[in-house]
Amino acid sequence: MKRSKLTLMSREQFSGLSLHEKNAYLQDLAKNFAAHNDREEQELDRDALSRLRRYYSRRVWADLKLDQLSDDPMSKALRSLGEAIRSQSLKEDVAAVLMQESKPKRILRPAPVEDTQLTFFVPTVYDAPIKDDVNLMDVAPFSLSKRANTGIIRYELKDSLITIEGGAESGLATVFDYDIFLNMVSHLADEVQRYRRDDAKGLRPSLPPKTYRPSASHILKFCRRSDGGKSYEDLEAALDRLSNTTIKVINLSNGRRRQVDSRPLISGYSVVSRTGANKIDLIEITIPDWVYLSVVNNERTVPLLTLHEDYFLISSGIGRFIYRLARKAAGQSEATYSIREIYKRSGSSQEYRKFSYDLREFVTRTQSFPMPDYDLTLQEGKDGPVLRMTRRVSLSSPTDLFEDELA
């Protein structure tokens, strides 16, 4: 979350404004404050404007009675000190008023205009399959940043060591690139279920292919993104990062270490066709063996968990990670994690203090704008603060509707 950055005009300048100019200035101040503090932009009402005007004109300055001082050097020094104290106090108190008068920023971004067609699309969203006792929902197999980052993410868990590494040029896949991976897994899961239904009828169907050929518009609709030109450019860059990001796992069992081959998030892709405007159109994605075998070779179940369709509208990387962690750990009930453990599993490049601050801010925002499926609360634990994730009871939740279908 960005820190508060307020540049305030002096008391003298403010006093020289007309009533209309004072209100306009304070409205702009509130707008800038909201932008730098993850607050929802909102017009100040008459009462809030009146309080801010009075503070600007009276508080602290009048208490110091600086207008009664003479013009000697000592008085000038006192004026300068009083102005400095007043300026700092003013920033803090104006920020407090604006915090009270504004609403927290929503955790879900607005759905795209064409999202009205989603009712006819009804995507079923599954997360990654379990392989070698490691579930990708326990950790973040991607960067939480919206921008591509270089470097390596390492996790040292109780029973495994996990390394996530991106390409030298493309960087690590981001949490938003991972939407394409979810689309691929969802397609494969649907194909496997169709294969089993046909096989049960004695139709002798063929196994699903290891390649997936979606259109760019199909992926964007599935991921609930706008159908604008930049979305197509971002899609191609995301495919580059996904194809160059690998997951290496070392399972620890009975004191022995067993090396597991590196697993790419996707085994590769190619652009089959482009539009007349040279936008990416038809894509061929190669499904990696570790995903394909986990889903296809499991004879009784599809080892996946269904996500809420509003997962794609969660605007922050930390919010998406928390949802996935809750979906895996809390399921249909509840689960708790210490903030330090969440930090450890997030792969965040932030300092712990900054990560903890952002997590607390996200949890606070969910009190006004709840996260899909789960309620979040912070509590004090033996070794520090813990996050409790509790499943809300909802008969209409997509993750309830599809839960039995996967069993």
CSV table of N, CA and C in Angstrom, one decimal, residues 22-116:
chain,number,residue,atom,x,y,z
A,22,LYS,N,-11.9,27.1,-1.4
A,22,LYS,CA,-11.4,26.2,-0.3
A,22,LYS,C,-12.0,24.8,-0.4
A,23,ASN,N,-13.3,24.8,-0.8
A,23,ASN,CA,-14.0,23.5,-0.9
A,23,ASN,C,-13.4,22.7,-2.1
A,24,ALA,N,-13.1,23.4,-3.2
A,24,ALA,CA,-12.5,22.7,-4.3
A,24,ALA,C,-11.2,22.1,-4.0
A,25,TYR,N,-10.4,23.0,-3.3
A,25,TYR,CA,-9.0,22.5,-2.9
A,25,TYR,C,-9.1,21.3,-2.0
A,26,LEU,N,-10.0,21.3,-1.0
A,26,LEU,CA,-10.2,20.2,-0.1
A,26,LEU,C,-10.7,18.9,-0.8
A,27,GLN,N,-11.6,19.1,-1.8
A,27,GLN,CA,-12.0,17.9,-2.6
A,27,GLN,C,-10.9,17.3,-3.3
A,28,ASP,N,-10.0,18.2,-3.9
A,28,ASP,CA,-8.8,17.6,-4.6
A,28,ASP,C,-7.9,17.0,-3.7
A,29,LEU,N,-7.7,17.5,-2.5
A,29,LEU,CA,-6.9,16.9,-1.4
A,29,LEU,C,-7.4,15.5,-1.1
A,30,ALA,N,-8.7,15.4,-0.9
A,30,ALA,CA,-9.3,14.1,-0.6
A,30,ALA,C,-9.1,13.1,-1.7
A,31,LYS,N,-9.2,13.6,-3.0
A,31,LYS,CA,-9.0,12.7,-4.1
A,31,LYS,C,-7.5,12.2,-4.1
A,32,ASN,N,-6.6,13.1,-4.0
A,32,ASN,CA,-5.2,12.6,-3.9
A,32,ASN,C,-4.9,11.7,-2.8
A,33,PHE,N,-5.5,12.0,-1.6
A,33,PHE,CA,-5.3,11.2,-0.4
A,33,PHE,C,-5.8,9.8,-0.7
A,34,ALA,N,-6.9,9.6,-1.3
A,34,ALA,CA,-7.5,8.3,-1.6
A,34,ALA,C,-6.6,7.5,-2.5
A,35,ALA,N,-6.0,8.2,-3.5
A,35,ALA,CA,-5.2,7.5,-4.5
A,35,ALA,C,-3.9,7.0,-3.9
A,36,HIS,N,-3.4,7.7,-2.8
A,36,HIS,CA,-2.1,7.2,-2.2
A,36,HIS,C,-2.3,6.4,-1.0
A,37,ASN,N,-3.6,6.1,-0.6
A,37,ASN,CA,-3.8,5.3,0.6
A,37,ASN,C,-4.8,4.2,0.4
A,38,ASP,N,-5.0,3.8,-0.9
A,38,ASP,CA,-5.9,2.7,-1.2
A,38,ASP,C,-7.3,2.9,-0.6
A,39,ARG,N,-7.8,4.1,-0.7
A,39,ARG,CA,-9.2,4.4,-0.2
A,39,ARG,C,-10.0,4.6,-1.5
A,40,GLU,N,-11.3,4.4,-1.3
A,40,GLU,CA,-12.2,4.6,-2.4
A,40,GLU,C,-12.5,6.1,-2.5
A,41,GLU,N,-12.4,6.6,-3.8
A,41,GLU,CA,-12.6,8.1,-4.0
A,41,GLU,C,-14.1,8.4,-3.7
A,42,GLN,N,-14.3,9.5,-2.9
A,42,GLN,CA,-15.6,9.9,-2.6
A,42,GLN,C,-15.7,11.4,-2.3
A,43,GLU,N,-16.7,12.0,-2.7
A,43,GLU,CA,-16.9,13.5,-2.5
A,43,GLU,C,-17.1,13.7,-1.0
A,44,LEU,N,-16.4,14.7,-0.4
A,44,LEU,CA,-16.6,15.1,0.9
A,44,LEU,C,-18.0,15.8,1.1
A,45,ASP,N,-18.7,15.5,2.2
A,45,ASP,CA,-20.0,16.2,2.4
A,45,ASP,C,-19.7,17.6,3.0
A,46,ARG,N,-20.8,18.3,3.2
A,46,ARG,CA,-20.7,19.7,3.7
A,46,ARG,C,-20.1,19.7,5.1
A,47,ASP,N,-20.5,18.8,5.9
A,47,ASP,CA,-19.9,18.7,7.3
A,47,ASP,C,-18.4,18.5,7.3
A,48,ALA,N,-18.0,17.5,6.5
A,48,ALA,CA,-16.6,17.2,6.4
A,48,ALA,C,-15.8,18.4,5.9
A,49,LEU,N,-16.3,19.1,4.9
A,49,LEU,CA,-15.7,20.3,4.4
A,49,LEU,C,-15.6,21.4,5.4
A,50,SER,N,-16.7,21.6,6.2
A,50,SER,CA,-16.7,22.6,7.2
A,50,SER,C,-15.7,22.3,8.3
A,51,ARG,N,-15.5,21.1,8.7
A,51,ARG,CA,-14.5,20.7,9.7
A,51,ARG,C,-13.1,20.9,9.3
A,52,LEU,N,-12.9,20.6,8.0
A,52,LEU,CA,-11.5,20.8,7.5
A,52,LEU,C,-11.2,22.3,7.3
A,53,ARG,N,-12.2,23.0,6.9
A,53,ARG,CA,-11.9,24.5,6.8
A,53,ARG,C,-11.6,25.1,8.1
A,54,ARG,N,-12.4,24.7,9.2
A,54,ARG,CA,-12.1,25.3,10.5
A,54,ARG,C,-10.7,24.9,11.0
A,55,TYR,N,-10.3,23.6,10.8
A,55,TYR,CA,-9.0,23.2,11.2
A,55,TYR,C,-7.9,24.0,10.5
A,56,TYR,N,-8.0,24.2,9.2
A,56,TYR,CA,-7.0,24.9,8.5
A,56,TYR,C,-6.9,26.3,9.0
A,57,SER,N,-8.0,26.9,9.4
A,57,SER,CA,-8.0,28.3,9.8
A,57,SER,C,-7.7,28.6,11.3
A,58,ARG,N,-8.0,27.6,12.2
A,58,ARG,CA,-7.9,27.8,13.6
A,58,ARG,C,-6.9,27.0,14.4
A,59,ARG,N,-7.0,25.7,14.2
A,59,ARG,CA,-6.3,24.8,15.2
A,59,ARG,C,-4.8,25.0,15.2
A,60,VAL,N,-4.2,24.9,16.4
A,60,VAL,CA,-2.8,24.9,16.7
A,60,VAL,C,-2.3,26.4,16.6
A,61,TRP,N,-2.5,27.0,15.4
A,61,TRP,CA,-2.0,28.3,15.2
A,61,TRP,C,-2.6,29.3,16.2
A,62,ALA,N,-3.9,29.3,16.4
A,62,ALA,CA,-4.5,30.1,17.4
A,62,ALA,C,-4.0,29.8,18.8
A,63,ASP,N,-3.8,28.5,19.1
A,63,ASP,CA,-3.4,28.1,20.4
A,63,ASP,C,-2.0,28.7,20.8
A,64,LEU,N,-1.2,28.8,19.8
A,64,LEU,CA,0.2,29.3,20.1
A,64,LEU,C,0.2,30.8,20.2
A,65,LYS,N,-0.9,31.5,19.8
A,65,LYS,CA,-1.0,33.0,19.9
A,65,LYS,C,0.2,33.7,19.3
A,66,LEU,N,0.6,33.2,18.2
A,66,LEU,CA,1.8,33.8,17.5
A,66,LEU,C,1.6,35.2,17.0
A,67,ASP,N,0.4,35.6,16.8
A,67,ASP,CA,0.1,37.0,16.3
A,67,ASP,C,0.4,38.0,17.4
A,68,GLN,N,0.6,37.6,18.6
A,68,GLN,CA,0.8,38.5,19.7
A,68,GLN,C,2.3,38.8,19.9
A,69,LEU,N,3.2,38.0,19.2
A,69,LEU,CA,4.6,38.2,19.4
A,69,LEU,C,5.1,39.4,18.6
A,70,SER,N,6.3,39.9,19.2
A,70,SER,CA,6.9,41.0,18.5
A,70,SER,C,7.8,40.5,17.3
A,71,ASP,N,8.6,41.4,16.7
A,71,ASP,CA,9.3,41.0,15.5
A,71,ASP,C,10.8,40.8,15.8
A,72,ASP,N,11.2,40.5,17.0
A,72,ASP,CA,12.6,40.3,17.4
A,72,ASP,C,13.0,38.9,16.9
A,73,PRO,N,14.3,38.6,16.9
A,73,PRO,CA,14.8,37.3,16.4
A,73,PRO,C,14.3,36.1,17.2
A,74,MET,N,14.1,36.3,18.5
A,74,MET,CA,13.6,35.1,19.3
A,74,MET,C,12.1,34.8,18.9
A,75,SER,N,11.3,35.9,18.7
A,75,SER,CA,10.0,35.7,18.2
A,75,SER,C,9.9,35.1,16.9
A,76,LYS,N,10.8,35.5,16.0
A,76,LYS,CA,10.9,34.9,14.6
A,76,LYS,C,11.2,33.4,14.7
A,77,ALA,N,12.1,33.1,15.6
A,77,ALA,CA,12.5,31.6,15.8
A,77,ALA,C,11.3,30.8,16.3
A,78,LEU,N,10.5,31.4,17.2
A,78,LEU,CA,9.4,30.8,17.8
A,78,LEU,C,8.3,30.6,16.7
A,79,ARG,N,8.2,31.6,15.8
A,79,ARG,CA,7.2,31.5,14.7
A,79,ARG,C,7.6,30.3,13.8
A,80,SER,N,8.9,30.3,13.5
A,80,SER,CA,9.3,29.2,12.6
A,80,SER,C,9.1,27.8,13.2
A,81,LEU,N,9.4,27.7,14.5
A,81,LEU,CA,9.1,26.4,15.2
A,81,LEU,C,7.7,26.1,15.2
A,82,GLY,N,6.8,27.1,15.5
A,82,GLY,CA,5.4,26.9,15.6
A,82,GLY,C,4.8,26.5,14.2
A,83,GLU,N,5.3,27.1,13.2
A,83,GLU,CA,4.9,26.8,11.8
A,83,GLU,C,5.3,25.3,11.5
A,84,ALA,N,6.5,24.9,11.9
A,84,ALA,CA,6.9,23.5,11.6
A,84,ALA,C,6.1,22.5,12.4
A,85,ILE,N,5.8,22.8,13.7
A,85,ILE,CA,5.0,21.9,14.5
A,85,ILE,C,3.6,21.9,13.9
A,86,ARG,N,3.0,23.0,13.6
A,86,ARG,CA,1.7,23.1,13.1
A,86,ARG,C,1.5,22.4,11.7
A,87,SER,N,2.6,22.5,10.9
A,87,SER,CA,2.5,21.8,9.6
A,87,SER,C,2.5,20.3,9.7
A,88,GLN,N,3.3,19.8,10.6
A,88,GLN,CA,3.4,18.4,10.9
A,88,GLN,C,2.0,17.9,11.5
A,89,SER,N,1.5,18.6,12.5
A,89,SER,CA,0.3,18.2,13.1
A,89,SER,C,-0.9,18.3,12.1
A,90,LEU,N,-0.8,19.3,11.3
A,90,LEU,CA,-1.9,19.5,10.3
A,90,LEU,C,-2.0,18.3,9.3
A,91,LYS,N,-0.8,17.9,8.9
A,91,LYS,CA,-0.8,16.8,7.9
A,91,LYS,C,-1.4,15.5,8.6
A,92,GLU,N,-1.0,15.3,9.8
A,92,GLU,CA,-1.5,14.1,10.5
A,92,GLU,C,-3.0,14.1,10.8
A,93,ASP,N,-3.5,15.3,11.2
A,93,ASP,CA,-4.9,15.4,11.5
A,93,ASP,C,-5.8,15.5,10.3
A,94,VAL,N,-5.3,16.2,9.3
A,94,VAL,CA,-6.1,16.2,8.0
A,94,VAL,C,-6.2,14.8,7.4
A,95,ALA,N,-5.0,14.0,7.5
A,95,ALA,CA,-5.1,12.6,7.0
A,95,ALA,C,-6.1,11.8,7.8
A,96,ALA,N,-6.1,12.1,9.1
A,96,ALA,CA,-7.1,11.3,10.0
A,96,ALA,C,-8.5,11.6,9.6
A,97,VAL,N,-8.8,12.9,9.3
A,97,VAL,CA,-10.2,13.2,8.9
A,97,VAL,C,-10.5,12.6,7.6
A,98,LEU,N,-9.6,12.7,6.6
A,98,LEU,CA,-9.8,12.1,5.3
A,98,LEU,C,-10.0,10.6,5.4
A,99,MET,N,-9.2,9.9,6.3
A,99,MET,CA,-9.4,8.5,6.5
A,99,MET,C,-10.8,8.2,7.0
A,100,GLN,N,-11.3,9.0,7.8
A,100,GLN,CA,-12.6,8.8,8.4
A,100,GLN,C,-13.7,9.0,7.4
A,101,GLU,N,-13.5,10.0,6.5
A,101,GLU,CA,-14.6,10.4,5.6
A,101,GLU,C,-14.5,9.6,4.3
A,102,SER,N,-13.5,8.8,4.1
A,102,SER,CA,-13.4,8.0,2.8
A,102,SER,C,-13.7,6.6,3.1
A,103,LYS,N,-14.0,5.8,2.1
A,103,LYS,CA,-14.3,4.4,2.2
A,103,LYS,C,-13.1,3.6,1.8
A,104,PRO,N,-12.9,2.4,2.3
A,104,PRO,CA,-11.8,1.5,1.8
A,104,PRO,C,-12.0,1.2,0.4
A,105,LYS,N,-10.9,1.0,-0.3
A,105,LYS,CA,-10.9,0.6,-1.7
A,105,LYS,C,-11.5,-0.8,-1.8
A,106,ARG,N,-12.3,-1.0,-2.8
A,106,ARG,CA,-12.9,-2.3,-3.0
A,106,ARG,C,-11.8,-3.4,-3.4
A,107,ILE,N,-12.0,-4.6,-2.9
A,107,ILE,CA,-11.0,-5.6,-3.2
A,107,ILE,C,-11.3,-6.3,-4.6
A,108,LEU,N,-12.5,-6.1,-5.1
A,108,LEU,CA,-12.8,-6.7,-6.5
A,108,LEU,C,-12.8,-5.5,-7.5
A,109,ARG,N,-12.1,-5.7,-8.6
A,109,ARG,CA,-12.2,-4.7,-9.6
A,109,ARG,C,-13.5,-4.8,-10.3
A,110,PRO,N,-14.0,-3.8,-11.0
A,110,PRO,CA,-15.3,-3.9,-11.7
A,110,PRO,C,-15.2,-5.0,-12.9
A,111,ALA,N,-16.2,-5.7,-13.1
A,111,ALA,CA,-16.2,-6.7,-14.2
A,111,ALA,C,-16.3,-5.9,-15.5
A,112,PRO,N,-15.6,-6.5,-16.6
A,112,PRO,CA,-15.7,-5.8,-17.9
A,112,PRO,C,-17.1,-5.7,-18.4
A,113,VAL,N,-17.3,-4.8,-19.3
A,113,VAL,CA,-18.7,-4.6,-19.9
A,113,VAL,C,-19.2,-5.9,-20.5
A,114,GLU,N,-18.3,-6.6,-21.3
A,114,GLU,CA,-18.8,-7.8,-22.0
A,114,GLU,C,-19.0,-9.0,-21.0
A,115,ASP,N,-18.8,-8.7,-19.7
A,115,ASP,CA,-18.9,-9.8,-18.7
A,115,ASP,C,-20.4,-10.2,-18.6
A,116,THR,N,-21.3,-9.4,-19.1
A,116,THR,CA,-22.7,-9.8,-19.1
A,116,THR,C,-23.0,-11.1,-19.8
